[in-house]
mmCIF file of C-alpha atoms in Angstrom:
data_model
loop_
_atom_site.group_PDB
_atom_site.id
_atom_site.type_symbol
_atom_site.label_atom_id
_atom_site.label_comp_id
_atom_site.label_asym_id
_atom_site.label_seq_id
_atom_site.Cartn_x
_atom_site.Cartn_y
_atom_site.Cartn_z
ATOM 1 C CA MET A 1 8.239 -32.896 -9.416
ATOM 2 C CA THR A 2 11.514 -31.008 -9.356
ATOM 3 C CA PHE A 3 12.138 -27.642 -10.913
ATOM 4 C CA PRO A 4 15.626 -26.803 -12.137
ATOM 5 C CA VAL A 5 17.331 -23.632 -10.985
ATOM 6 C CA HIS A 6 18.886 -22.778 -14.337
ATOM 7 C CA THR A 7 22.218 -21.186 -15.035
ATOM 8 C CA LEU A 8 23.077 -19.329 -18.206
ATOM 9 C CA ASP A 9 24.490 -22.611 -19.529
ATOM 10 C CA SER A 10 21.463 -24.788 -18.724
ATOM 11 C CA ALA A 11 18.649 -22.349 -19.539
ATOM 12 C CA PRO A 12 16.593 -22.670 -22.712
ATOM 13 C CA ALA A 13 17.878 -20.357 -25.440
ATOM 14 C CA ALA A 14 14.781 -18.142 -25.282
ATOM 15 C CA ALA A 15 15.387 -17.488 -21.567
ATOM 16 C CA LYS A 16 19.064 -16.576 -21.829
ATOM 17 C CA PRO A 17 18.638 -12.900 -22.807
ATOM 18 C CA PHE A 18 16.364 -12.352 -19.781
ATOM 19 C CA LEU A 19 18.774 -14.094 -17.423
ATOM 20 C CA GLU A 20 21.688 -12.109 -18.833
ATOM 21 C CA GLY A 21 19.706 -8.897 -18.269
ATOM 22 C CA ALA A 22 18.980 -9.917 -14.676
ATOM 23 C CA LYS A 23 22.622 -10.745 -14.053
ATOM 24 C CA GLY A 24 23.618 -7.337 -15.401
ATOM 25 C CA LYS A 25 21.030 -5.573 -13.235
ATOM 26 C CA TYR A 26 21.475 -7.506 -9.961
ATOM 27 C CA GLY A 27 24.989 -8.921 -10.275
ATOM 28 C CA PHE A 28 23.580 -12.457 -10.048
ATOM 29 C CA ILE A 29 20.622 -14.441 -11.366
ATOM 30 C CA PRO A 30 17.942 -14.629 -8.660
ATOM 31 C CA ASN A 31 16.683 -18.174 -8.134
ATOM 32 C CA LEU A 32 13.128 -17.103 -8.947
ATOM 33 C CA LEU A 33 14.192 -16.071 -12.442
ATOM 34 C CA ALA A 34 16.359 -19.172 -12.795
ATOM 35 C CA VAL A 35 13.333 -21.345 -12.017
ATOM 36 C CA MET A 36 11.048 -19.356 -14.330
ATOM 37 C CA ALA A 37 13.592 -19.865 -17.130
ATOM 38 C CA SER A 38 12.196 -23.362 -17.698
ATOM 39 C CA GLU A 39 9.196 -21.620 -19.278
ATOM 40 C CA PRO A 40 10.663 -18.598 -21.094
ATOM 41 C CA PRO A 41 7.272 -16.904 -21.671
ATOM 42 C CA LEU A 42 6.680 -16.930 -17.882
ATOM 43 C CA LEU A 43 10.090 -15.357 -17.314
ATOM 44 C CA GLU A 44 9.421 -12.768 -20.022
ATOM 45 C CA ALA A 45 5.983 -11.967 -18.606
ATOM 46 C CA TYR A 46 7.333 -11.507 -15.081
ATOM 47 C CA MET A 47 10.271 -9.352 -16.141
ATOM 48 C CA SER A 48 8.072 -7.289 -18.460
ATOM 49 C CA LEU A 49 5.524 -6.664 -15.699
ATOM 50 C CA ASN A 50 8.342 -5.726 -13.347
ATOM 51 C CA ALA A 51 9.639 -3.133 -15.826
ATOM 52 C CA ILE A 52 6.110 -1.825 -16.343
ATOM 53 C CA PHE A 53 5.434 -1.631 -12.600
ATOM 54 C CA GLU A 54 8.588 0.463 -12.147
ATOM 55 C CA LYS A 55 6.947 3.092 -14.407
ATOM 56 C CA CYS A 56 3.785 3.339 -12.271
ATOM 57 C CA THR A 57 2.936 6.528 -10.425
ATOM 58 C CA LEU A 58 3.571 5.081 -6.956
ATOM 59 C CA SER A 59 6.856 6.087 -5.328
ATOM 60 C CA VAL A 60 9.757 3.611 -5.120
ATOM 61 C CA SER A 61 9.004 3.046 -1.419
ATOM 62 C CA GLU A 62 5.298 2.560 -2.065
ATOM 63 C CA ARG A 63 6.024 0.097 -4.880
ATOM 64 C CA GLN A 64 8.322 -2.018 -2.716
ATOM 65 C CA LEU A 65 5.869 -2.019 0.185
ATOM 66 C CA VAL A 66 2.991 -2.949 -2.140
ATOM 67 C CA LEU A 67 5.040 -5.904 -3.428
ATOM 68 C CA LEU A 68 5.656 -6.943 0.169
ATOM 69 C CA ALA A 69 1.942 -6.618 0.998
ATOM 70 C CA VAL A 70 0.980 -8.887 -1.909
ATOM 71 C CA SER A 71 3.655 -11.421 -0.993
ATOM 72 C CA GLN A 72 2.568 -11.338 2.664
ATOM 73 C CA ALA A 73 -1.075 -11.889 1.707
ATOM 74 C CA ASN A 74 -0.028 -14.806 -0.514
ATOM 75 C CA GLY A 75 2.367 -16.233 2.088
ATOM 76 C CA CYS A 76 5.411 -16.203 -0.215
ATOM 77 C CA LYS A 77 8.572 -16.520 1.890
ATOM 78 C CA TYR A 78 10.897 -16.107 -1.108
ATOM 79 C CA CYS A 79 9.353 -12.804 -2.204
ATOM 80 C CA LEU A 80 9.136 -11.516 1.372
ATOM 81 C CA ALA A 81 12.884 -12.045 1.699
ATOM 82 C CA ALA A 82 13.715 -10.668 -1.751
ATOM 83 C CA HIS A 83 11.567 -7.536 -1.524
ATOM 84 C CA SER A 84 12.643 -6.844 2.054
ATOM 85 C CA ALA A 85 16.240 -6.796 0.836
ATOM 86 C CA ILE A 86 15.368 -4.720 -2.236
ATOM 87 C CA ALA A 87 13.299 -2.275 -0.157
ATOM 88 C CA ALA A 88 16.230 -1.853 2.240
ATOM 89 C CA MET A 89 18.523 -1.145 -0.744
ATOM 90 C CA HIS A 90 16.080 1.639 -1.698
ATOM 91 C CA GLN A 91 16.323 3.026 1.859
ATOM 92 C CA VAL A 92 12.723 2.197 2.752
ATOM 93 C CA ASP A 93 12.233 2.610 6.505
ATOM 94 C CA ALA A 94 12.911 -0.708 8.284
ATOM 95 C CA ASN A 95 9.812 -0.351 10.475
ATOM 96 C CA LYS A 96 7.618 0.054 7.382
ATOM 97 C CA ILE A 97 9.241 -2.990 5.778
ATOM 98 C CA ALA A 98 8.562 -5.039 8.926
ATOM 99 C CA ALA A 99 4.956 -3.825 9.107
ATOM 100 C CA ALA A 100 4.276 -4.670 5.454
ATOM 101 C CA ARG A 101 5.881 -8.109 5.904
ATOM 102 C CA ASP A 102 3.692 -8.783 8.936
ATOM 103 C CA GLY A 103 0.458 -7.325 7.560
ATOM 104 C CA ARG A 104 0.455 -4.679 10.296
ATOM 105 C CA PRO A 105 -0.222 -0.931 10.069
ATOM 106 C CA THR A 106 2.832 1.210 9.382
ATOM 107 C CA GLY A 107 1.548 4.121 11.449
ATOM 108 C CA GLU A 108 1.275 6.306 8.352
ATOM 109 C CA ALA A 109 -2.421 6.673 7.429
ATOM 110 C CA LYS A 110 -1.910 7.221 3.706
ATOM 111 C CA LEU A 111 0.459 4.279 3.331
ATOM 112 C CA ASP A 112 -1.781 2.076 5.474
ATOM 113 C CA ALA A 113 -4.709 2.809 3.145
ATOM 114 C CA LEU A 114 -2.560 1.683 0.197
ATOM 115 C CA LEU A 115 -1.344 -1.503 1.867
ATOM 116 C CA THR A 116 -4.796 -2.438 3.194
ATOM 117 C CA PHE A 117 -6.238 -1.969 -0.276
ATOM 118 C CA THR A 118 -3.410 -4.050 -1.765
ATOM 119 C CA ARG A 119 -3.986 -6.911 0.662
ATOM 120 C CA GLU A 120 -7.739 -6.810 0.038
ATOM 121 C CA VAL A 121 -7.267 -6.897 -3.742
ATOM 122 C CA THR A 122 -4.973 -9.910 -3.299
ATOM 123 C CA ILE A 123 -7.044 -11.843 -0.763
ATOM 124 C CA THR A 124 -10.406 -11.199 -2.424
ATOM 125 C CA ARG A 125 -9.064 -11.962 -5.910
ATOM 126 C CA GLY A 126 -9.809 -8.455 -7.145
ATOM 127 C CA ASN A 127 -12.931 -7.669 -5.142
ATOM 128 C CA PRO A 128 -11.814 -5.191 -2.464
ATOM 129 C CA SER A 129 -14.430 -3.624 -0.233
ATOM 130 C CA ALA A 130 -15.829 -0.202 -1.014
ATOM 131 C CA VAL A 131 -14.406 0.872 2.348
ATOM 132 C CA ALA A 132 -10.839 -0.028 1.304
ATOM 133 C CA THR A 133 -11.283 1.574 -2.117
ATOM 134 C CA ASN A 134 -12.781 4.757 -0.652
ATOM 135 C CA ARG A 135 -9.997 4.916 1.953
ATOM 136 C CA MET A 136 -7.468 4.949 -0.905
ATOM 137 C CA ALA A 137 -9.212 7.928 -2.489
ATOM 138 C CA ALA A 138 -9.630 9.718 0.844
ATOM 139 C CA ALA A 139 -5.912 9.212 1.556
ATOM 140 C CA GLY A 140 -5.078 11.082 -1.650
ATOM 141 C CA TYR A 141 -4.334 8.244 -4.046
ATOM 142 C CA SER A 142 -5.468 8.638 -7.648
ATOM 143 C CA SER A 143 -7.399 6.144 -9.726
ATOM 144 C CA ALA A 144 -4.152 5.566 -11.658
ATOM 145 C CA GLN A 145 -2.376 4.577 -8.449
ATOM 146 C CA LEU A 146 -5.238 2.246 -7.573
ATOM 147 C CA LEU A 147 -4.757 0.598 -10.963
ATOM 148 C CA ALA A 148 -0.994 0.357 -10.322
ATOM 149 C CA VAL A 149 -1.844 -2.003 -7.461
ATOM 150 C CA ILE A 150 -3.428 -4.332 -10.028
ATOM 151 C CA VAL A 151 -0.157 -4.421 -11.965
ATOM 152 C CA ALA A 152 1.658 -5.340 -8.739
ATOM 153 C CA VAL A 153 -0.830 -8.066 -7.841
ATOM 154 C CA GLY A 154 -0.559 -9.569 -11.325
ATOM 155 C CA MET A 155 3.221 -9.504 -11.222
ATOM 156 C CA LYS A 156 3.471 -10.965 -7.714
ATOM 157 C CA THR A 157 0.885 -13.628 -8.502
ATOM 158 C CA LEU A 158 3.256 -14.955 -11.160
ATOM 159 C CA SER A 159 6.204 -15.039 -8.768
ATOM 160 C CA ASN A 160 4.373 -16.060 -5.589
ATOM 161 C CA TYR A 161 2.659 -18.990 -7.298
ATOM 162 C CA THR A 162 5.893 -20.059 -9.000
ATOM 163 C CA ASN A 163 7.681 -20.062 -5.652
ATOM 164 C CA HIS A 164 4.897 -22.002 -3.942
ATOM 165 C CA ILE A 165 4.803 -24.681 -6.623
ATOM 166 C CA ALA A 166 8.538 -24.922 -7.295
ATOM 167 C CA GLY A 167 9.770 -24.431 -3.717
ATOM 168 C CA THR A 168 12.275 -21.868 -4.971
ATOM 169 C CA PRO A 169 15.288 -21.713 -2.659
ATOM 170 C CA ILE A 170 15.984 -18.275 -1.210
ATOM 171 C CA ASP A 171 19.164 -16.737 -2.645
ATOM 172 C CA GLN A 172 22.179 -16.108 -0.381
ATOM 173 C CA ALA A 173 21.762 -12.387 -1.051
ATOM 174 C CA PHE A 174 18.222 -12.459 0.375
ATOM 175 C CA LEU A 175 18.761 -14.859 3.303
ATOM 176 C CA PRO A 176 19.487 -12.101 5.849
ATOM 177 C CA SER A 177 15.988 -10.761 5.090
ATOM 178 C CA ALA A 178 14.259 -14.144 5.232
#
């Protein structure tokens, strides 16, 4: 089965406002969104969760690294490339980006607790160990921030699974981070 990478001209009418918004925000339409456009409710769900996740109480750096941790746990090459590039645009430390991409410790105990918890939530399908959960609390994360990880996992599940099934090609803009 092939999955079209839509343009504004080829996308279903219901997807066009979302693609136009993405083009305005990023300067281009990422292939992930262009693929999701075939099913406008999927595109809307992903973009809505993304906007919601940006409001969570985690910092910008933490959010980007959490998205990388989920994508690493799910083995999504597209999202690893995309979020590595986006994290770099947000001036996230390159060593932390590399560690999150590889599933390695960052060397920062608090951040490592967050990323370990994130990977466990992803890998165990929402059943992290008490050790990982308690480490989050001991590191100083709130219950709200723990719940923010669930938003990230839900959002990345939509994109990671789409990319796995559709074989979404990595955008030129993200290739240097692939």
